[in-house]
Amino acid sequence: MIGIELGQHPFFRALDARALSAQQVIRIAEQIFHVVECFPRHLAAVLTQMTDWRLRMCIVENLWEEHGRGDPAHVHLETYRAFLHALGVGDDTINSGRP
């Protein structure tokens, strides 16, 4: 689906049309946790391959943002975990999930 406009992606169309059940949305949110968990490590890996510091700056900024700009209360992994808790997803479910 390379080149598809984001709003035309079947997943986003289903969300927009409210065609997914609450349980389906929660299951998707649980799966996205793994993306949130791994994304900072991917950014860090990309940084190791960039020799020009000027090109690294936007990724460094993004990595810092992922880490809550140094504030543990704003670390994306923790705020996403709080979001899942608000949806009624417990730590056992979060921790037992597989990407």
PDB file of C-alpha atoms in Angstrom:
ATOM      1  CA  MET A   1       0.000   0.000   0.000  1.00  0.00           C
ATOM      2  CA  ILE A   2       2.899   2.289  -0.676  1.00  0.00           C
ATOM      3  CA  GLY A   3       1.662   5.694  -1.734  1.00  0.00           C
ATOM      4  CA  ILE A   4      -1.839   5.322  -0.290  1.00  0.00           C
ATOM      5  CA  GLU A   5      -3.163   8.443   1.384  1.00  0.00           C
ATOM      6  CA  LEU A   6      -3.370   7.848   5.140  1.00  0.00           C
ATOM      7  CA  GLY A   7      -7.069   8.661   5.267  1.00  0.00           C
ATOM      8  CA  GLN A   8      -7.737   6.080   2.568  1.00  0.00           C
ATOM      9  CA  HIS A   9      -6.063   3.197   4.380  1.00  0.00           C
ATOM     10  CA  PRO A  10      -8.687   0.527   5.222  1.00  0.00           C
ATOM     11  CA  PHE A  11      -7.801   0.628   8.915  1.00  0.00           C
ATOM     12  CA  PHE A  12      -8.304   4.387   9.183  1.00  0.00           C
ATOM     13  CA  ARG A  13     -11.476   4.224   7.111  1.00  0.00           C
ATOM     14  CA  ALA A  14     -12.857   1.572   9.499  1.00  0.00           C
ATOM     15  CA  LEU A  15     -11.953   3.730  12.494  1.00  0.00           C
ATOM     16  CA  ASP A  16     -13.565   6.776  10.907  1.00  0.00           C
ATOM     17  CA  ALA A  17     -16.720   4.823  10.095  1.00  0.00           C
ATOM     18  CA  ARG A  18     -16.774   3.407  13.631  1.00  0.00           C
ATOM     19  CA  ALA A  19     -16.905  -0.057  12.066  1.00  0.00           C
ATOM     20  CA  LEU A  20     -14.736  -1.670  14.736  1.00  0.00           C
ATOM     21  CA  SER A  21     -16.082  -2.950  18.022  1.00  0.00           C
ATOM     22  CA  ALA A  22     -14.752  -1.579  21.288  1.00  0.00           C
ATOM     23  CA  GLN A  23     -12.986  -4.905  21.857  1.00  0.00           C
ATOM     24  CA  GLN A  24     -11.314  -4.706  18.437  1.00  0.00           C
ATOM     25  CA  VAL A  25     -10.095  -1.174  19.151  1.00  0.00           C
ATOM     26  CA  ILE A  26      -8.696  -2.279  22.521  1.00  0.00           C
ATOM     27  CA  ARG A  27      -6.941  -5.251  20.904  1.00  0.00           C
ATOM     28  CA  ILE A  28      -5.366  -2.928  18.325  1.00  0.00           C
ATOM     29  CA  ALA A  29      -4.286  -0.562  21.114  1.00  0.00           C
ATOM     30  CA  GLU A  30      -2.665  -3.503  22.911  1.00  0.00           C
ATOM     31  CA  GLN A  31      -0.719  -4.406  19.771  1.00  0.00           C
ATOM     32  CA  ILE A  32       0.426  -0.811  19.224  1.00  0.00           C
ATOM     33  CA  PHE A  33       2.073  -0.994  22.655  1.00  0.00           C
ATOM     34  CA  HIS A  34       4.850  -3.045  21.061  1.00  0.00           C
ATOM     35  CA  VAL A  35       5.496  -0.297  18.508  1.00  0.00           C
ATOM     36  CA  VAL A  36       5.689   2.304  21.274  1.00  0.00           C
ATOM     37  CA  GLU A  37       8.005   0.019  23.250  1.00  0.00           C
ATOM     38  CA  CYS A  38      10.431  -0.659  20.375  1.00  0.00           C
ATOM     39  CA  PHE A  39      10.410   2.667  18.541  1.00  0.00           C
ATOM     40  CA  PRO A  40      13.078   4.412  20.699  1.00  0.00           C
ATOM     41  CA  ARG A  41      15.481   1.531  20.113  1.00  0.00           C
ATOM     42  CA  HIS A  42      14.957   1.781  16.374  1.00  0.00           C
ATOM     43  CA  LEU A  43      15.664   5.509  16.503  1.00  0.00           C
ATOM     44  CA  ALA A  44      18.844   4.838  18.465  1.00  0.00           C
ATOM     45  CA  ALA A  45      19.918   2.238  15.913  1.00  0.00           C
ATOM     46  CA  VAL A  46      19.382   4.695  13.058  1.00  0.00           C
ATOM     47  CA  LEU A  47      21.498   7.260  14.901  1.00  0.00           C
ATOM     48  CA  THR A  48      24.446   4.888  14.997  1.00  0.00           C
ATOM     49  CA  GLN A  49      24.521   4.796  11.197  1.00  0.00           C
ATOM     50  CA  MET A  50      24.394   8.547  10.552  1.00  0.00           C
ATOM     51  CA  THR A  51      27.782  10.184  10.277  1.00  0.00           C
ATOM     52  CA  ASP A  52      26.627  13.787   9.806  1.00  0.00           C
ATOM     53  CA  TRP A  53      25.568  15.323  13.116  1.00  0.00           C
ATOM     54  CA  ARG A  54      23.327  17.816  11.304  1.00  0.00           C
ATOM     55  CA  LEU A  55      21.251  14.979   9.915  1.00  0.00           C
ATOM     56  CA  ARG A  56      21.072  13.304  13.329  1.00  0.00           C
ATOM     57  CA  MET A  57      19.573  16.290  15.109  1.00  0.00           C
ATOM     58  CA  CYS A  58      15.895  15.669  14.254  1.00  0.00           C
ATOM     59  CA  ILE A  59      16.221  12.020  15.266  1.00  0.00           C
ATOM     60  CA  VAL A  60      17.994  12.952  18.500  1.00  0.00           C
ATOM     61  CA  GLU A  61      15.116  15.351  19.194  1.00  0.00           C
ATOM     62  CA  ASN A  62      12.571  12.614  18.507  1.00  0.00           C
ATOM     63  CA  LEU A  63      14.419  10.153  20.749  1.00  0.00           C
ATOM     64  CA  TRP A  64      14.533  12.742  23.551  1.00  0.00           C
ATOM     65  CA  GLU A  65      10.797  13.306  23.135  1.00  0.00           C
ATOM     66  CA  GLU A  66      10.180   9.538  23.334  1.00  0.00           C
ATOM     67  CA  HIS A  67      11.968   9.645  26.677  1.00  0.00           C
ATOM     68  CA  GLY A  68       9.729  12.385  28.016  1.00  0.00           C
ATOM     69  CA  ARG A  69      12.436  15.026  27.649  1.00  0.00           C
ATOM     70  CA  GLY A  70      13.974  13.566  30.791  1.00  0.00           C
ATOM     71  CA  ASP A  71      10.730  13.498  32.793  1.00  0.00           C
ATOM     72  CA  PRO A  72       9.793   9.899  33.680  1.00  0.00           C
ATOM     73  CA  ALA A  73       6.110  10.909  33.895  1.00  0.00           C
ATOM     74  CA  HIS A  74       6.179  11.820  30.199  1.00  0.00           C
ATOM     75  CA  VAL A  75       8.067   8.811  28.803  1.00  0.00           C
ATOM     76  CA  HIS A  76       5.901   7.639  25.922  1.00  0.00           C
ATOM     77  CA  LEU A  77       6.049   3.998  26.971  1.00  0.00           C
ATOM     78  CA  GLU A  78       4.659   4.936  30.381  1.00  0.00           C
ATOM     79  CA  THR A  79       1.998   7.326  29.083  1.00  0.00           C
ATOM     80  CA  TYR A  80       0.859   4.667  26.594  1.00  0.00           C
ATOM     81  CA  ARG A  81       0.707   2.117  29.413  1.00  0.00           C
ATOM     82  CA  ALA A  82      -1.494   4.571  31.350  1.00  0.00           C
ATOM     83  CA  PHE A  83      -3.703   4.910  28.258  1.00  0.00           C
ATOM     84  CA  LEU A  84      -4.097   1.120  28.115  1.00  0.00           C
ATOM     85  CA  HIS A  85      -4.936   1.054  31.823  1.00  0.00           C
ATOM     86  CA  ALA A  86      -7.648   3.655  31.165  1.00  0.00           C
ATOM     87  CA  LEU A  87      -9.079   1.288  28.537  1.00  0.00           C
ATOM     88  CA  GLY A  88      -9.192  -1.441  31.173  1.00  0.00           C
ATOM     89  CA  VAL A  89      -6.125  -3.349  29.980  1.00  0.00           C
ATOM     90  CA  GLY A  90      -4.111  -4.679  32.903  1.00  0.00           C
ATOM     91  CA  ASP A  91      -0.365  -5.092  33.237  1.00  0.00           C
ATOM     92  CA  ASP A  92      -0.659  -8.879  32.947  1.00  0.00           C
ATOM     93  CA  THR A  93      -2.221  -8.503  29.498  1.00  0.00           C
ATOM     94  CA  ILE A  94       0.258  -5.818  28.452  1.00  0.00           C
ATOM     95  CA  ASN A  95       3.262  -7.820  29.644  1.00  0.00           C
ATOM     96  CA  SER A  96       2.086 -11.113  28.156  1.00  0.00           C
ATOM     97  CA  GLY A  97       1.469  -9.681  24.701  1.00  0.00           C
ATOM     98  CA  ARG A  98       3.765 -10.597  21.843  1.00  0.00           C
ATOM     99  CA  PRO A  99       4.639  -8.289  18.979  1.00  0.00           C
TER     100      PRO A  99
END
